[in-house]
Amino acid sequence: MNTPLDPITLQVIESALRSICEEMGASLIRAAYSTNIKERRDCSTALFDASGRLIAQAEHIPVHLGAMPDAVRAVLAEKPVPGDIFILNDPYRGGTHLPDITVVSPIAVPIAEFVSPDDTNPAGPPLKIIAYAASRAHHADVGGIEPGSMPAGSTRLEEEGVVIAPSRLVAAGEPQEEFLRELLARMRSPEERLGDLRAQMGAGRIAERRLFELIGQRGRAEVLAAMDAAITYAERRMRRAIAGLPEGVYSAVDYLERDGQDLTIAVTVTVRGEEMQIDFDGTSPQEAGNLNCPMAVTRSACYFVLRAVTDPDIPANMGALAPVRITAPEGTLVNARPPAAVAAGNVETSQRIADTILLALSQAMPLPAQGQGTMNNLTLGSEAPGQEFNYYETIGGGAGACPGSGGASGIHLGMTNTLNTPVEALEMAFPLRIESYEFRQGSGGNGVWRGGDGVVRSLRLLAPARLSLLADRRRHGPRGAGGGASGLPGKNLINGKEVAGKLTVSLEAGDVVTVETPGGGGYGSR
């Protein structure tokens, strides 16, 4: 676009685009049916321009947002037209793991002149797509071999649920009812899934309305020019921020735990001038289980770290990502080939990727000690007639201490940004009772500044169910920094007996599941 923009106008429009994403998220959360979305807010929203470039996002879930551009590119390959709405979850076509379903809605305006989106005159001017609204939400179940679609023992993608290639939920304004019925029939609790999908589609409609209003106020040319200018501005600021980092080559290794063995995440970060390269050569080959990551998730972790170590006020759009180059050998944990299972890769491997990059960069700048480094995924579900339910939660832990401050206790860290499920909401929605929910006192690492404490969360089952646990840092506690001690590793217990970090098992009414999450590393030696 050639329309000149002054800095104030650019800031106003960029802020308006970001607020559209925030309102999309608020609408999705308020309209969702499932506890996981409406209480834990396990969802994310973003806007993209007509060519699929990220232009704005809400401050939601890092692992969702960094991978969403890949999903929009996959939709663009299907040649969308005005009136389409797409759905997908395929991790090898822009998804993360199968429960994270993405809905992408093209936003089109009349070419001849601006009219309200409620004016549906078939004889009106032709429409042109100028943007895409996208939402990603973790659905409590998408089929597969276990309730909740987070099995600990999956070895192939299709065991984890329904794999949805980019497909039209609505084609040129016509709902694809048969496709949707067939899709929901392959998932548990289809009514809840339908409610959540409608909430996502509604979020796209909100984005369309608000973008039309912004165009009505500012004019189409100015809004589109602001999209371009915001991307250019973000890239300029990010290049300047990278140039302020110490130049050099920084390497680190960290580990994921699998059946008593350690899988290696290796990274080399090169900072040269205004650019950064992140290379994962030396990482373990993809495994037979589900700790594998599609490349979209790996990119998400890299982008999260980039924002964390530079200026968080840089607009979170595609321009801010341009100065970083990410490479990973194909067929490794961080760039898996299909049909490798990925359920834990999205939630656990993404955390370790971020940890390892930060560990490498800690050689160049002072950074906090490691936080808990796991999402402590707990899934409970039942298919018993009259007792069907699907419960999923990630559990907070200790943050790493940093120079001048101890770590926070009992919070979500890294690639997740969700809330907990309030006790009252949990007990109302599921046949579960919370026996305890408290800080895990003393689990943070010692140091001049102590690491934050993890939490203890115990649930008693009031009905039989299948349990799946996907958790890490059960052998290796989060590392301290500057001479500080490591935080305590986490524990999983069933009826007081310690069990593996990753398992799927049947439980009976009265059984108690306890998750003790890791503490953060300490900073500085006394």
XYZ file of C-alpha atoms in Angstrom:
526
model
C 0.000 0.000 0.000
C 1.183 3.528 -0.774
C -0.953 5.366 1.768
C 1.419 7.267 4.091
C 0.797 6.813 7.810
C 1.977 8.963 10.651
C 3.213 7.127 13.784
C 0.166 8.007 15.873
C -2.279 6.700 13.279
C -0.236 3.504 12.959
C -0.291 3.022 16.739
C -4.040 3.607 16.925
C -4.865 1.133 14.159
C -2.353 -1.471 15.380
C -3.899 -1.261 18.851
C -7.378 -1.581 17.348
C -6.359 -4.747 15.486
C -4.939 -6.193 18.688
C -8.128 -5.326 20.555
C -10.135 -7.217 17.925
C -8.106 -10.320 18.799
C -8.727 -9.748 22.509
C -12.466 -9.441 21.925
C -12.432 -12.604 19.810
C -10.886 -14.426 22.757
C -13.367 -12.992 25.243
C -16.272 -14.010 23.015
C -14.910 -17.526 22.583
C -14.410 -18.014 26.313
C -17.886 -16.717 27.204
C -19.645 -18.797 24.556
C -17.709 -22.069 24.992
C -19.389 -25.137 26.476
C -16.393 -27.028 27.850
C -14.803 -26.284 31.219
C -11.364 -26.423 29.652
C -12.083 -23.385 27.487
C -14.532 -21.350 29.554
C -12.658 -21.796 32.871
C -9.026 -22.535 31.993
C -9.090 -20.359 28.850
C -7.150 -22.907 26.843
C -7.618 -21.021 23.577
C -5.984 -18.362 21.406
C -7.016 -15.878 18.734
C -5.226 -13.946 16.001
C -5.683 -11.940 12.795
C -3.857 -12.451 9.506
C -3.721 -10.410 6.318
C -4.833 -11.605 2.897
C -1.463 -13.247 2.197
C -1.508 -15.147 5.509
C 0.903 -12.939 7.449
C 0.236 -12.627 11.180
C -0.783 -9.030 11.868
C -2.040 -9.163 15.471
C -2.755 -11.614 18.280
C -4.178 -11.690 21.761
C -1.786 -12.522 24.586
C -3.005 -16.097 24.924
C -1.142 -19.437 24.632
C 2.400 -19.227 23.138
C 2.370 -22.771 21.746
C -0.917 -22.039 19.950
C 0.002 -18.658 18.563
C 3.444 -19.410 17.173
C 2.094 -22.330 15.146
C -1.027 -20.582 13.856
C 0.656 -19.004 10.789
C 1.345 -22.515 9.513
C -2.365 -23.324 9.856
C -3.408 -20.239 7.904
C -0.892 -21.081 5.167
C -2.450 -24.545 4.951
C -5.872 -22.955 4.532
C -4.578 -20.616 1.809
C -3.431 -23.689 -0.121
C -7.101 -24.750 -0.304
C -7.989 -21.554 -2.222
C -10.557 -20.098 0.183
C -13.361 -17.895 -1.112
C -15.577 -15.367 0.696
C -18.106 -17.115 2.915
C -15.848 -20.094 3.718
C -14.976 -21.212 7.245
C -12.186 -23.776 7.630
C -11.372 -26.285 10.358
C -8.134 -28.221 10.902
C -6.048 -29.928 13.564
C -3.483 -31.929 11.543
C -0.132 -31.285 13.298
C 1.692 -31.763 10.020
C -0.397 -29.094 8.303
C -0.199 -26.280 10.810
C -1.729 -27.875 13.903
C -0.072 -28.592 17.248
C -1.676 -31.728 18.686
C -5.074 -33.123 17.788
C -7.188 -31.670 20.646
C -6.145 -28.181 19.508
C -8.699 -27.443 16.781
C -8.195 -24.349 14.631
C -11.030 -22.482 12.921
C -10.081 -19.985 10.196
C -12.595 -17.510 8.764
C -11.829 -15.359 5.694
C -12.959 -11.753 6.059
C -14.052 -10.190 2.769
C -15.200 -6.716 1.762
C -17.022 -5.535 -1.356
C -14.561 -4.413 -3.980
C -16.703 -1.547 -5.210
C -17.569 0.092 -1.895
C -17.846 -0.613 1.801
C -21.165 -1.984 3.036
C -22.220 -3.557 6.322
C -21.528 -7.308 6.721
C -25.239 -7.698 7.484
C -26.159 -6.531 3.980
C -26.551 -9.824 2.115
C -27.616 -8.638 -1.319
C -26.692 -11.404 -3.804
C -26.634 -8.813 -6.579
C -24.130 -6.637 -4.695
C -20.523 -6.003 -5.689
C -18.011 -8.882 -5.745
C -16.142 -9.571 -2.517
C -12.412 -9.604 -1.875
C -10.708 -11.354 1.062
C -8.613 -8.842 3.009
C -7.923 -10.767 6.221
C -8.375 -14.027 8.124
C -9.609 -14.495 11.681
C -8.223 -17.592 13.393
C -8.935 -19.232 16.733
C -7.375 -22.321 18.273
C -8.945 -24.104 21.234
C -8.106 -27.276 23.128
C -11.182 -29.514 22.907
C -11.706 -31.907 25.814
C -11.914 -34.882 23.433
C -11.384 -35.498 19.721
C -11.668 -39.287 19.677
C -8.792 -41.744 19.684
C -7.957 -44.689 21.894
C -8.422 -42.919 25.246
C -10.978 -40.464 26.664
C -9.540 -36.974 26.510
C -7.364 -37.775 23.488
C -4.092 -37.474 25.438
C -2.975 -41.111 25.753
C 0.414 -41.746 27.314
C 1.132 -44.741 25.113
C 0.178 -43.601 21.622
C 2.618 -44.478 18.851
C 0.734 -43.224 15.772
C -1.125 -39.995 15.203
C -4.504 -41.601 14.499
C -4.482 -43.228 17.961
C -4.709 -39.743 19.466
C -7.947 -38.770 17.766
C -9.531 -37.599 14.545
C -7.025 -36.038 12.146
C -8.658 -33.096 10.364
C -6.972 -31.804 7.232
C -7.911 -28.222 6.282
C -11.623 -28.649 5.475
C -14.625 -26.393 4.948
C -17.135 -26.187 7.779
C -18.908 -23.584 5.663
C -18.419 -23.400 1.884
C -19.242 -20.040 0.285
C -21.855 -19.405 2.960
C -23.345 -22.931 2.945
C -22.844 -24.932 6.176
C -21.431 -28.403 5.497
C -23.808 -30.186 7.851
C -23.068 -33.746 6.755
C -19.317 -33.256 7.113
C -19.804 -31.789 10.595
C -22.119 -34.618 11.706
C -19.643 -37.246 10.542
C -16.792 -35.424 12.266
C -18.588 -35.078 15.611
C -19.694 -38.718 15.508
C -16.028 -39.719 15.819
C -15.557 -37.689 19.028
C -16.795 -38.172 22.585
C -19.374 -35.709 23.967
C -20.296 -34.444 20.472
C -22.764 -31.848 21.817
C -19.992 -30.185 23.808
C -17.667 -30.295 20.799
C -20.354 -28.656 18.666
C -20.849 -25.915 21.244
C -17.139 -25.144 21.338
C -16.869 -25.116 17.538
C -19.799 -22.714 17.311
C -18.064 -20.492 19.866
C -14.970 -20.467 17.644
C -17.015 -19.621 14.560
C -18.706 -16.865 16.545
C -15.303 -15.435 17.444
C -14.536 -15.192 13.724
C -17.801 -13.352 13.180
C -16.872 -10.879 15.922
C -13.553 -10.235 14.168
C -15.375 -9.578 10.892
C -17.756 -7.081 12.489
C -15.027 -5.189 14.305
C -12.756 -5.051 11.268
C -15.647 -3.710 9.196
C -16.249 -1.066 11.848
C -12.568 -0.089 11.796
C -12.641 0.176 8.010
C -15.776 2.272 8.265
C -13.954 4.676 10.591
C -10.559 4.772 8.916
C -11.075 3.631 5.356
C -9.973 0.413 3.753
C -6.765 1.824 2.260
C -5.575 3.189 5.599
C -6.319 -0.025 7.499
C -4.551 -2.189 4.930
C -1.633 0.223 4.869
C -1.435 -0.036 8.665
C -1.253 -3.827 8.435
C 1.776 -3.568 6.159
C 3.357 -0.791 8.196
C 2.918 -2.654 11.507
C 4.784 -5.658 10.105
C 7.602 -3.454 8.796
C 7.792 -1.587 12.101
C 7.922 -4.804 14.158
C 10.724 -6.213 12.005
C 12.739 -3.008 12.353
C 12.376 -3.026 16.126
C 13.191 -6.735 16.431
C 16.325 -6.345 14.315
C 17.417 -3.500 16.547
C 16.715 -5.614 19.652
C 18.741 -8.569 18.326
C 21.577 -6.227 17.427
C 21.687 -5.249 21.104
C 22.382 -8.842 22.180
C 25.996 -10.008 22.580
C 27.180 -11.571 19.344
C 28.328 -15.171 19.537
C 27.498 -18.860 19.250
C 25.790 -20.394 22.275
C 24.979 -24.079 22.716
C 23.077 -26.092 25.318
C 21.584 -29.532 25.915
C 18.594 -30.510 28.030
C 16.567 -33.679 28.392
C 13.097 -35.183 28.198
C 12.241 -38.244 30.266
C 10.867 -41.386 28.639
C 10.604 -44.752 30.424
C 13.760 -44.257 32.472
C 15.737 -42.951 29.498
C 16.705 -39.407 28.569
C 15.955 -37.955 25.151
C 18.190 -35.072 24.107
C 17.201 -31.609 22.971
C 20.318 -29.921 21.596
C 20.400 -26.343 20.341
C 22.924 -23.879 18.982
C 21.937 -20.216 18.910
C 23.971 -17.890 16.712
C 23.600 -14.127 17.129
C 25.140 -12.128 14.286
C 24.303 -8.489 13.725
C 20.552 -8.064 13.419
C 19.764 -11.760 12.937
C 19.542 -14.913 15.004
C 19.801 -18.551 13.922
C 18.486 -21.395 16.075
C 19.665 -24.858 15.023
C 18.677 -28.180 16.610
C 21.362 -30.443 15.136
C 22.239 -33.126 17.696
C 18.676 -33.587 18.960
C 17.489 -37.173 19.447
C 15.667 -38.899 16.584
C 11.884 -38.938 16.746
C 10.722 -41.591 19.166
C 8.206 -44.409 19.034
C 5.991 -42.613 21.582
C 4.346 -39.193 21.494
C 7.045 -36.723 22.599
C 7.556 -35.770 18.966
C 7.032 -32.205 17.736
C 5.897 -31.010 14.336
C 8.031 -28.139 13.105
C 5.204 -25.664 13.744
C 5.433 -26.329 17.497
C 9.216 -25.970 17.458
C 8.865 -22.610 15.760
C 6.370 -21.591 18.454
C 8.921 -22.268 21.188
C 11.608 -20.318 19.325
C 9.325 -17.320 18.844
C 8.359 -17.383 22.525
C 12.007 -17.202 23.578
C 12.740 -14.480 21.041
C 10.045 -12.275 22.560
C 11.089 -13.159 26.111
C 14.738 -12.106 25.695
C 14.166 -8.998 23.581
C 11.506 -6.296 23.950
C 8.049 -7.638 24.855
C 6.498 -4.375 23.604
C 7.437 -5.156 20.004
C 4.156 -5.855 18.163
C 3.591 -9.595 17.978
C 3.239 -9.982 14.234
C 5.084 -11.661 11.401
C 7.611 -8.854 11.156
C 8.919 -9.614 14.628
C 9.638 -13.179 13.533
C 11.449 -12.321 10.299
C 15.000 -11.902 11.702
C 15.190 -15.430 13.141
C 16.061 -18.535 11.092
C 15.147 -21.936 12.544
C 16.621 -25.218 11.314
C 16.123 -28.762 12.566
C 17.051 -32.108 11.024
C 14.000 -33.879 9.680
C 13.052 -36.996 11.591
C 14.116 -35.675 15.000
C 12.044 -34.965 18.107
C 11.695 -31.332 17.051
C 10.898 -31.934 13.370
C 9.067 -35.236 13.292
C 7.761 -36.966 10.205
C 4.171 -38.205 9.998
C 2.492 -40.333 11.182
C 4.460 -39.920 14.429
C 2.348 -39.359 17.552
C 2.613 -35.832 18.983
C 0.241 -35.516 21.975
C 3.049 -34.856 24.468
C 5.284 -33.079 21.975
C 3.008 -30.065 21.963
C 2.793 -29.798 25.749
C 6.063 -31.237 27.086
C 8.656 -31.089 24.298
C 7.705 -27.495 23.507
C 8.513 -26.619 27.121
C 11.914 -28.270 26.931
C 12.740 -26.609 23.615
C 12.135 -23.216 25.202
C 14.136 -24.213 28.297
C 17.093 -25.317 26.176
C 17.201 -22.162 24.066
C 17.044 -20.043 27.215
C 19.813 -22.156 28.745
C 21.994 -21.451 25.711
C 21.273 -17.729 25.799
C 22.017 -17.576 29.525
C 25.671 -17.707 28.456
C 25.180 -14.325 26.805
C 22.962 -12.497 29.306
C 21.588 -12.888 32.824
C 18.405 -14.944 32.690
C 16.258 -16.530 35.411
C 16.846 -20.055 36.640
C 14.670 -22.718 35.061
C 11.007 -22.929 35.979
C 9.048 -26.141 36.318
C 9.394 -26.937 32.592
C 6.310 -29.154 32.332
C 2.570 -28.705 31.940
C 1.710 -31.657 34.229
C -1.086 -32.824 31.917
C -3.840 -34.695 33.739
C -6.708 -36.243 31.776
C -9.637 -38.198 33.221
C -12.550 -39.575 31.222
C -15.245 -42.183 31.068
C -17.406 -43.670 28.319
C -19.723 -45.521 30.743
C -23.379 -44.978 29.740
C -24.873 -42.212 31.814
C -21.483 -41.337 33.303
C -19.631 -39.946 30.300
C -17.199 -37.141 31.009
C -13.882 -35.745 29.785
C -11.698 -33.667 32.081
C -8.349 -32.163 31.110
C -6.083 -29.842 33.026
C -2.530 -28.592 33.148
C -1.152 -27.715 36.585
C 1.107 -24.829 37.552
C 4.430 -25.082 39.362
C 7.407 -23.051 40.506
C 9.077 -20.302 38.508
C 12.837 -19.889 38.494
C 14.408 -17.164 40.614
C 16.270 -14.303 39.001
C 18.761 -11.673 40.191
C 16.924 -9.581 42.749
C 13.765 -11.683 43.028
C 12.596 -15.105 44.093
C 10.493 -17.195 41.748
C 6.697 -17.096 41.804
C 4.912 -20.160 43.170
C 2.124 -22.194 41.608
C 1.916 -20.552 38.185
C 1.828 -21.709 34.582
C 5.086 -21.057 32.753
C 6.692 -21.147 29.359
C 4.618 -22.370 26.439
C 1.359 -22.383 28.383
C -0.608 -19.423 29.692
C -3.787 -20.984 31.032
C -5.593 -20.701 34.334
C -6.382 -23.523 36.732
C -9.847 -25.051 36.891
C -11.541 -23.535 39.956
C -12.456 -26.171 42.521
C -16.130 -25.183 42.472
C -16.374 -25.409 38.669
C -14.515 -28.721 38.579
C -16.665 -30.389 41.215
C -19.846 -29.085 39.600
C -18.957 -30.371 36.130
C -17.280 -33.734 36.837
C -17.569 -36.719 39.215
C -14.449 -35.545 41.033
C -13.669 -34.050 44.403
C -10.598 -31.993 45.259
C -8.922 -33.484 48.336
C -6.116 -30.919 48.504
C -4.799 -27.979 46.551
C -1.837 -26.228 48.119
C 1.701 -25.028 47.597
C 4.377 -27.724 47.724
C 6.363 -26.051 50.457
C 10.156 -26.188 50.097
C 10.162 -27.479 46.506
C 11.844 -24.355 45.127
C 15.625 -24.452 44.831
C 17.795 -22.694 47.426
C 19.906 -19.677 46.589
C 20.331 -16.029 47.368
C 16.896 -15.878 45.730
C 14.767 -19.016 46.096
C 12.910 -20.686 43.311
C 9.126 -20.671 43.447
C 7.303 -23.638 44.967
C 5.252 -26.113 43.009
C 1.755 -27.196 44.012
C 0.072 -30.339 45.300
C -3.261 -31.127 43.653
C -5.183 -34.255 44.721
C -8.414 -35.424 43.125
C -10.687 -38.213 44.366
C -12.715 -40.024 41.723
C -16.417 -40.431 42.437
C -16.880 -42.762 39.454
C -14.617 -45.145 37.500
C -12.508 -43.498 34.806
C -9.437 -43.784 32.643
C -6.478 -41.653 33.719
C -3.745 -40.343 31.429
C -0.757 -38.455 32.819
C 1.820 -36.687 30.662
C 4.378 -34.931 32.829
C 8.109 -34.313 32.765
C 10.844 -33.207 35.189
C 10.098 -36.245 37.359
C 13.805 -37.214 37.527
C 15.624 -34.004 36.627
C 14.614 -30.939 38.633
C 14.679 -27.482 37.034
C 18.231 -26.140 37.076
C 19.350 -23.281 39.272
C 21.438 -20.420 37.931
C 24.390 -18.413 39.250
C 25.183 -21.137 41.782
C 21.580 -21.616 42.911
C 20.226 -25.113 43.617
C 17.840 -27.009 41.362
C 14.162 -27.189 42.205
C 12.682 -30.506 43.326
C 11.416 -32.808 40.564
C 7.699 -33.466 40.419
C 5.826 -36.608 41.477
C 2.687 -38.424 40.377
C 0.892 -40.632 42.906
C -2.128 -42.911 42.852
C -3.516 -43.716 46.299
C -0.250 -42.472 47.784
C 1.978 -44.727 45.655
C 4.363 -43.007 43.246
C 3.813 -43.864 39.584
C 5.509 -42.996 36.307
C 5.488 -39.511 34.858
C 3.704 -40.741 31.749
C 1.047 -43.434 32.011
C -2.529 -44.411 31.188
C -4.445 -46.594 33.654
C -7.976 -47.470 34.789
C -9.149 -46.133 38.154
C -12.125 -46.922 40.375
C -14.421 -44.697 42.393
C -12.605 -43.665 45.571
C -9.124 -43.684 44.029
C -7.048 -40.540 44.617
C -4.727 -39.032 42.015
C -2.091 -36.614 43.319
C 0.208 -34.464 41.215
C 3.119 -32.736 42.956
C 4.602 -30.254 40.528
C 8.285 -29.219 40.316
C 9.706 -26.202 42.088
C 11.716 -23.567 40.246
C 15.482 -23.333 40.355
C 17.203 -20.971 42.788
C 19.505 -18.104 41.796
C 22.871 -17.244 43.342
C 24.987 -19.098 45.901
C 24.926 -18.141 49.563
